[in-house]
C-alpha positions as MATLAB code, in Angstrom:
seq = 'MKHVRQNGRFRLEVIGHPDYGLPFGQDRLVPLWVATLAVRQQSRTVSFDSAAQVLDYFGLPKDGVHYRRLIKSFKRIFASSVYFGSSDAQHRNRAWEFSRFHFFDRMKVWYAPSGHTLPEGAARNLIVLSELFWREISCHPIPFDASVIRALAHSPGSVDFYTWLSRRSYNTRTEDRIPLFGPRGLVAQLGVGEYTRDRNFRKRLREWLNDVRLCWAECPARISDDGSALIVAP';
ca = [
      79.473   28.980   79.191;
      79.797   32.272   81.173;
      77.884   35.087   82.836;
      79.774   38.496   83.309;
      79.027   41.367   85.377;
      81.339   44.604   85.099;
      80.932   47.473   87.414;
      83.850   50.046   87.198;
      87.038   48.206   87.919;
      85.109   45.359   89.469;
      84.269   42.128   87.589;
      82.050   39.178   88.432;
      82.261   36.016   86.201;
      80.223   32.834   86.657;
      81.458   29.944   84.680;
      79.197   27.022   84.196;
      79.931   23.500   83.298;
      79.547   22.550   79.588;
      77.287   19.695   80.400;
      74.884   21.297   82.928;
      74.934   25.067   82.096;
      74.740   28.175   84.329;
      72.768   28.304   87.514;
      69.498   30.218   87.083;
      65.995   30.587   88.592;
      65.279   28.288   91.564;
      68.808   26.979   91.489;
      69.506   29.698   94.165;
      67.326   27.663   96.605;
      70.034   24.865   96.824;
      72.775   26.860   98.477;
      70.288   28.464  100.760;
      69.003   25.049  101.987;
      72.514   23.442  102.178;
      73.678   26.491  104.318;
      70.688   25.963  106.584;
      71.624   22.422  106.867;
      75.182   22.980  107.696;
      74.407   25.523  110.379;
      71.972   23.165  111.954;
      74.284   20.114  111.812;
      77.195   22.332  112.797;
      79.342   20.786  110.170;
      80.922   21.540  106.837;
      79.691   18.065  105.708;
      76.070   17.713  105.608;
      73.847   14.575  105.110;
      70.206   14.254  104.416;
      67.767   11.358  103.567;
      66.429   12.406  100.143;
      66.079   15.313   97.680;
      62.437   15.261   98.585;
      63.342   17.027  101.866;
      64.395   20.017   99.954;
      61.152   20.228   97.944;
      59.383   19.836  101.293;
      61.315   22.519  102.967;
      60.404   25.050  100.310;
      56.749   23.991   99.892;
      57.252   22.723   96.270;
      55.472   19.936   94.740;
      57.062   16.463   95.385;
      56.366   15.237   91.978;
      58.771   13.861   89.059;
      59.000   17.288   87.266;
      60.163   19.205   90.315;
      62.311   16.235   91.523;
      64.309   16.076   88.279;
      64.468   19.923   88.160;
      65.999   19.922   91.567;
      68.695   17.305   90.778;
      69.740   19.369   87.710;
      69.940   22.428   90.049;
      72.248   20.586   92.301;
      74.556   19.638   89.374;
      74.672   23.268   88.107;
      75.353   24.687   91.498;
      78.059   22.071   92.145;
      79.847   22.429   88.733;
      79.893   26.316   88.554;
      82.715   28.525   89.620;
      82.582   32.200   90.384;
      85.394   34.664   89.779;
      85.563   38.032   91.205;
      87.978   40.881   91.459;
      89.273   44.098   89.984;
      91.616   45.258   87.280;
      93.309   48.551   87.542;
      94.326   50.004   84.240;
      94.543   53.667   85.266;
      98.063   53.687   86.667;
     101.366   53.045   85.169;
     101.829   49.826   87.282;
      98.629   47.803   86.559;
      97.176   45.392   88.995;
      94.991   42.267   88.331;
      93.505   40.873   91.435;
      90.929   38.145   91.494;
      89.586   35.409   93.723;
      87.817   32.084   92.942;
      84.745   30.682   94.718;
      82.643   27.652   94.410;
      79.884   26.143   96.761;
      80.716   22.616   97.136;
      83.949   20.305   97.109;
      82.003   17.162   96.969;
      78.573   15.863   96.457;
      76.736   12.545   96.388;
      73.100   12.824   95.812;
      71.048    9.576   94.993;
      68.330    9.892   92.462;
      66.226    7.599   90.290;
      65.799    7.788   86.588;
      62.011    7.901   85.673;
      60.478    4.587   86.174;
      63.194    3.253   88.480;
      63.638    2.978   92.211;
      66.727    3.587   94.292;
      68.581    0.664   95.461;
      67.540   -0.864   98.911;
      69.921    0.452  101.576;
      71.266    3.450   99.475;
      73.361    5.541  101.546;
      72.422    9.121  102.726;
      72.995   12.035  100.458;
      76.289   13.887  101.295;
      77.556   17.345  100.481;
      80.929   18.866  101.510;
      80.862   22.526  101.595;
      83.862   24.533  100.192;
      86.089   25.864  102.962;
      85.197   29.474  101.815;
      81.593   28.910  101.837;
      81.512   27.188  105.126;
      83.600   29.962  106.672;
      81.251   32.638  105.361;
      78.037   31.066  106.584;
      79.653   30.362  109.971;
      80.851   33.919  110.334;
      78.153   35.758  108.572;
      74.825   33.622  108.474;
      72.082   35.021  106.559;
      69.307   35.719  108.945;
      66.279   34.596  106.676;
      62.932   33.212  107.638;
      62.331   30.017  105.907;
      58.532   30.536  105.767;
      59.152   33.717  103.569;
      61.447   31.830  101.286;
      58.753   29.089  100.871;
      56.296   31.885   99.927;
      58.631   33.428   97.445;
      60.267   30.225   95.915;
      58.493   30.738   92.653;
      59.835   34.283   92.214;
      63.744   34.089   92.200;
      63.975   37.817   91.904;
      61.946   38.246   95.076;
      64.107   35.583   96.814;
      67.267   37.452   95.993;
      65.786   40.795   97.107;
      64.505   39.211  100.514;
      67.862   37.557  101.167;
      69.712   40.907  100.371;
      67.376   42.906  102.457;
      67.385   40.477  105.473;
      71.115   40.778  105.711;
      71.185   44.475  105.114;
      68.595   45.311  107.742;
      70.248   42.913  110.265;
      73.704   44.745  109.945;
      72.145   48.148  110.015;
      72.184   50.334  113.211;
      70.727   53.534  111.656;
      68.453   54.306  108.877;
      70.253   53.321  105.602;
      69.661   54.998  102.202;
      70.765   52.912   99.228;
      70.742   54.646   95.923;
      69.020   52.618   93.127;
      71.650   53.357   90.488;
      75.396   54.051   90.261;
      78.503   52.051   91.001;
      77.268   51.060   94.553;
      73.601   51.186   93.853;
      70.980   48.441   94.245;
      71.008   47.555   90.743;
      74.811   46.762   90.992;
      74.474   44.968   94.389;
      71.664   42.565   93.130;
      73.415   42.108   89.787;
      70.304   42.910   87.762;
      72.038   45.018   84.937;
      69.410   43.724   82.312;
      67.182   46.500   83.580;
      68.671   49.151   81.269;
      66.050   51.719   81.769;
      65.531   53.304   85.197;
      61.737   53.055   85.272;
      61.788   49.222   84.478;
      63.977   48.524   87.466;
      61.630   50.829   89.731;
      58.616   48.987   88.555;
      60.365   45.523   89.309;
      61.511   46.720   92.677;
      58.038   47.726   93.592;
      56.927   44.286   92.639;
      59.621   42.467   94.718;
      58.818   44.878   97.688;
      55.051   44.095   97.454;
      55.839   40.386   97.384;
      58.100   40.559  100.347;
      55.747   42.808  102.441;
      53.058   40.202  102.015;
      55.221   37.629  103.658;
      57.124   39.838  106.094;
      54.786   42.171  108.100;
      57.834   44.099  109.585;
      59.613   44.602  106.173;
      61.887   47.485  107.097;
      62.312   48.930  103.454;
      60.494   51.652  101.353;
      61.246   53.334   98.302;
      62.192   57.196   98.683;
      59.477   59.747   97.833;
      61.785   60.772   94.659;
      62.198   57.142   93.676;
      65.931   57.510   93.648;
      66.790   55.137   96.631;
      65.804   52.452   98.849;
      65.343   53.297  102.578;
      66.156   50.528  105.042;
      65.374   50.842  108.656;
      67.351   48.853  111.284;
];
């Protein structure tokens, strides 16, 4: 079970577990929440009382449907691996260089099947972040507003765009112009290659931008007049 993105020499592969599948949709909320918890607890090993805390944090209903969906999200995120790198076949001496990444090294999350209750005195939930994930969020934390993520939680594309934009504007010192298309364009950066026609992506980008502006009054981004780029102010 594999998802592949190719951009010139650069390749990204996400490998899912055969029993749990590839991460998708609201699964992206899990690493965001765990990263927040790790920064708050200042530890690569995080603990929490119940999965209901995650639902509460993102303003999602604390019912059986969302609870079971969340547990499946934890499993998909834990069991997936990401491979990224490049292959240079243009020169006589070819090079193949890749790195491997995963979010968590260990996970213990208590949950009760439908109609059952957790045993009395069940231990706290425990997640050990991978060394690479812990180092990344420690050195380059994502400066997102939890209230915005809550408001966008039902739109995974808007969540991705908001987290990308938050980091981009945080690191920008002058006005930045990002082309929508091309090897270093926004389509490639967001990994949304399914928009094969330019106008389809522009339409979806305007929808994401409108969603974000409703929650983030100081949103620093706009689409250029000619529709070829996203302009981000510092």
